[in-house]
Coordinates of C-alpha atoms in Angstrom, one line a residue:
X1 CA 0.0 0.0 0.0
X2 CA 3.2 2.2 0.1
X3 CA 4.5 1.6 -3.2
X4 CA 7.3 -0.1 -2.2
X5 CA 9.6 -2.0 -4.2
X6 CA 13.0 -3.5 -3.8
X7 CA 15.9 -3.9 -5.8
X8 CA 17.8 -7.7 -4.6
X9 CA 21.1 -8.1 -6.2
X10 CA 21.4 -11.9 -5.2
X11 CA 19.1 -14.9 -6.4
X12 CA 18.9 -15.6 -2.9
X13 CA 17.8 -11.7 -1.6
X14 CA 14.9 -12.7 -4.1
X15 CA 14.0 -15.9 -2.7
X16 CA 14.0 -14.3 0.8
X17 CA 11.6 -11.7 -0.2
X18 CA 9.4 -13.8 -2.0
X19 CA 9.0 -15.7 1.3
X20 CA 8.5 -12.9 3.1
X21 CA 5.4 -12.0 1.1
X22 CA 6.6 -9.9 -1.4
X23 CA 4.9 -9.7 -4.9
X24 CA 7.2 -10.8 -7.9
X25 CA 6.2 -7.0 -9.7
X26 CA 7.6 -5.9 -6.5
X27 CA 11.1 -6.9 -6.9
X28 CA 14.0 -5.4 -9.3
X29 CA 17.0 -8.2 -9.3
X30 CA 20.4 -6.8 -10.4
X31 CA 23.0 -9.5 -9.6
X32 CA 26.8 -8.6 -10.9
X33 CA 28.9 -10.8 -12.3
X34 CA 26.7 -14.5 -11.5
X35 CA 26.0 -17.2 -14.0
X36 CA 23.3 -17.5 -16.3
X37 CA 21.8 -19.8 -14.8
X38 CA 20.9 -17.4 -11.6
X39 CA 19.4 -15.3 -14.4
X40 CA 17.1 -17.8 -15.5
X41 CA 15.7 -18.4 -11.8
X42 CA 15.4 -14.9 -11.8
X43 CA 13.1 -15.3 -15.2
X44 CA 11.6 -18.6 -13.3
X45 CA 10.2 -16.6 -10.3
X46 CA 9.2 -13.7 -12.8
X47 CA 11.1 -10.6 -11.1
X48 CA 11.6 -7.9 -13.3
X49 CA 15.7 -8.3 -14.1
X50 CA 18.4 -5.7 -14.5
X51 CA 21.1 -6.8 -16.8
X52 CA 24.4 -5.2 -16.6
X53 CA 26.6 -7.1 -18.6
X54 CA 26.6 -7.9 -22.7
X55 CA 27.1 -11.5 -22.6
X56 CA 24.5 -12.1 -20.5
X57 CA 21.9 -9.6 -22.5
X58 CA 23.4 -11.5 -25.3
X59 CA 22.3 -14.8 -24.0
X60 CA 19.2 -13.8 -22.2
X61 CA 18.1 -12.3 -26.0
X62 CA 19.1 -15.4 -27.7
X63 CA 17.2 -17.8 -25.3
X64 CA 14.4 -15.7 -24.4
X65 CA 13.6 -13.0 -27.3
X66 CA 10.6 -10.5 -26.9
X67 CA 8.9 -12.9 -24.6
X68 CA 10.5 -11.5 -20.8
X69 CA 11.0 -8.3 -20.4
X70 CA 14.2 -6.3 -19.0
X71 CA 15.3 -3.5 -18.2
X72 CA 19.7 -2.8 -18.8
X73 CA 21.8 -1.1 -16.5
X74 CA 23.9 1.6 -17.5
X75 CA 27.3 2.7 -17.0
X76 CA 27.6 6.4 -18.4
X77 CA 31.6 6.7 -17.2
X78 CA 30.7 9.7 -14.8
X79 CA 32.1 10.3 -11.1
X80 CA 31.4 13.1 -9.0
X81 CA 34.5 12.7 -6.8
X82 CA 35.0 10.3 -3.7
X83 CA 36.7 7.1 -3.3
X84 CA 38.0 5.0 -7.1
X85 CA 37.6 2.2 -5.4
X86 CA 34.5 1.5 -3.9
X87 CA 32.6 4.5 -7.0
X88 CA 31.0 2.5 -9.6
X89 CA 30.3 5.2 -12.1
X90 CA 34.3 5.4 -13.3
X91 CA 34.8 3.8 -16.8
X92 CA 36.8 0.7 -15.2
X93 CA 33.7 -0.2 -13.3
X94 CA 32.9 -3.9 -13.3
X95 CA 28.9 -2.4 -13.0
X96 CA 26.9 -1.9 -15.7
X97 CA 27.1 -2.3 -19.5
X98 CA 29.1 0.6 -21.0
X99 CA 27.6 3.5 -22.4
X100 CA 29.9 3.4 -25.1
X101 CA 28.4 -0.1 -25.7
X102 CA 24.9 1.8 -26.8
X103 CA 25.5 0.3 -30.7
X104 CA 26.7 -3.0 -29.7
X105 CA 23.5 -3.1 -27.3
X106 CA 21.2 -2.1 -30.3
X107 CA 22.2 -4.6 -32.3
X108 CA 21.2 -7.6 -29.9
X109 CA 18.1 -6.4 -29.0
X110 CA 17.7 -5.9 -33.0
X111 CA 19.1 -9.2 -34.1
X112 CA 17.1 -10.9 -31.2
X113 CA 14.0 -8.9 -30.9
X114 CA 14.7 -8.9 -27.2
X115 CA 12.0 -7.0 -25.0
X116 CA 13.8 -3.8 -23.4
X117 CA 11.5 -2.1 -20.8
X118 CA 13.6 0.2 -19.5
X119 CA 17.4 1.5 -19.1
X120 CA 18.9 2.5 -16.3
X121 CA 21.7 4.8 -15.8
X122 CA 23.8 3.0 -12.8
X123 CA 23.6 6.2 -10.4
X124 CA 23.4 5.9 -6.8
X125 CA 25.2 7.2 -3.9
X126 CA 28.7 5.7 -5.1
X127 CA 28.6 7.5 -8.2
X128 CA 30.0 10.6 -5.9
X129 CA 30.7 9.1 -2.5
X130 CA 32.2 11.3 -0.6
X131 CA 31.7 14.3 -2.1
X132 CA 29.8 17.5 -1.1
X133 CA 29.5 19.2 -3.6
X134 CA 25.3 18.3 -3.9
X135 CA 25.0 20.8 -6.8
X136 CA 27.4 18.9 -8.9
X137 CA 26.6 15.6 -7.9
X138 CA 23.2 17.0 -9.2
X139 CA 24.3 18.0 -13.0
X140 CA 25.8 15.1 -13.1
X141 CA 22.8 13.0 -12.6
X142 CA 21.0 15.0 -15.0
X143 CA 23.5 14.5 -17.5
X144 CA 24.1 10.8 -17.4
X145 CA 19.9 11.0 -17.9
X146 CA 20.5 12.9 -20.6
X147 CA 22.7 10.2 -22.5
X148 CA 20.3 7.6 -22.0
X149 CA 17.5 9.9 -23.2
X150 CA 19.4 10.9 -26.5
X151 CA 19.5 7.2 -26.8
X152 CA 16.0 6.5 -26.8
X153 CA 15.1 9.7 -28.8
X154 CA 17.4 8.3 -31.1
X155 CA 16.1 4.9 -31.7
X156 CA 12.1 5.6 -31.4
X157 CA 11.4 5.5 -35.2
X158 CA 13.0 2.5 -35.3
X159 CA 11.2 0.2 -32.7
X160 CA 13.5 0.1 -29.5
X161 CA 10.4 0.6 -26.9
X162 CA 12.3 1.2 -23.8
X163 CA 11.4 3.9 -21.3
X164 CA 14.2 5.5 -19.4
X165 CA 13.3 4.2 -15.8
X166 CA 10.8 0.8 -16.7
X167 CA 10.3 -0.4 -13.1

């Protein structure tokens, strides 16, 4: 009734909230670097899934095509200052497909006719931990929107229906 909704990053975070009552629309799942095979329990317990690496939007396109829906996550190689090693916006970043990736991504969702509901830009706290500079840390989040944005502007007359934000 709150609108609540939760983003698990491990199969088993899923299973855990699915136990505790939690509806399958209610739950985003954004592992890192796990095997396909936690992607297709994922699929199996129909929660919306966040992919973040090619090969696995690759595979996930091949087996599954436009009939489950996901949403990719982002990297747009932006930092607002804080620690290199724990940020996750920085271009070396195992998080997130790169946003220099955009034509590479176009073409498997092309040559699969995979089901892209939304793209997220991978900002969060880490992006800029550490910094204070909240103004800044601001334009930056507007601009790595904006990247994604150009994307989808870019590809509407040619059937990519994704939505920038698609949970």
């Amino acid at each position: 009734s709150l609108g609540l909704s939760l983003d698990c990053v491990s199969i088993h975070e899923v299973q855990l909230r699915l136990k505790a009552g939690f509806d399958p629309s209610e739950i985003l799942y954004t592992p890192n670097c796990v095997a396909f095979n936690e992607i297709e329990e994922a699929r199996r317990l129909n929660v919306h899934i966040n992919i973040n690496n090619i090969s696995i939007l690759e595979q996930f396109g091949n087996k599954y095509g436009n009939t489950y829906p996901v949403c990719i996550r982002l990297n747009p190689h932006i930092m607002a200052g804080g620690n290199f090693k724990i940020s996750t916006g920085h271009i070396d970043s195992k998080f997130g497909i790169s946003i220099h990736q955009m034509r590479h991504i176009e073409r498997i969702v092309k040559t699969t006719r995979l089901h892209v509901k939304g793209l997220r830009p991978l900002l969060h706290d880490r992006t800029g931990l550490g910094t204070n500079k909240v103004k800044e840390l601001g334009c930056i989040f507007r601009e790595a929107n904006s990247q994604v944005l150009r994307f989808i502007l870019g590809r509407c007359t040619s059937g990519f229906d994704v939505h920038p934000y698609g949970v």
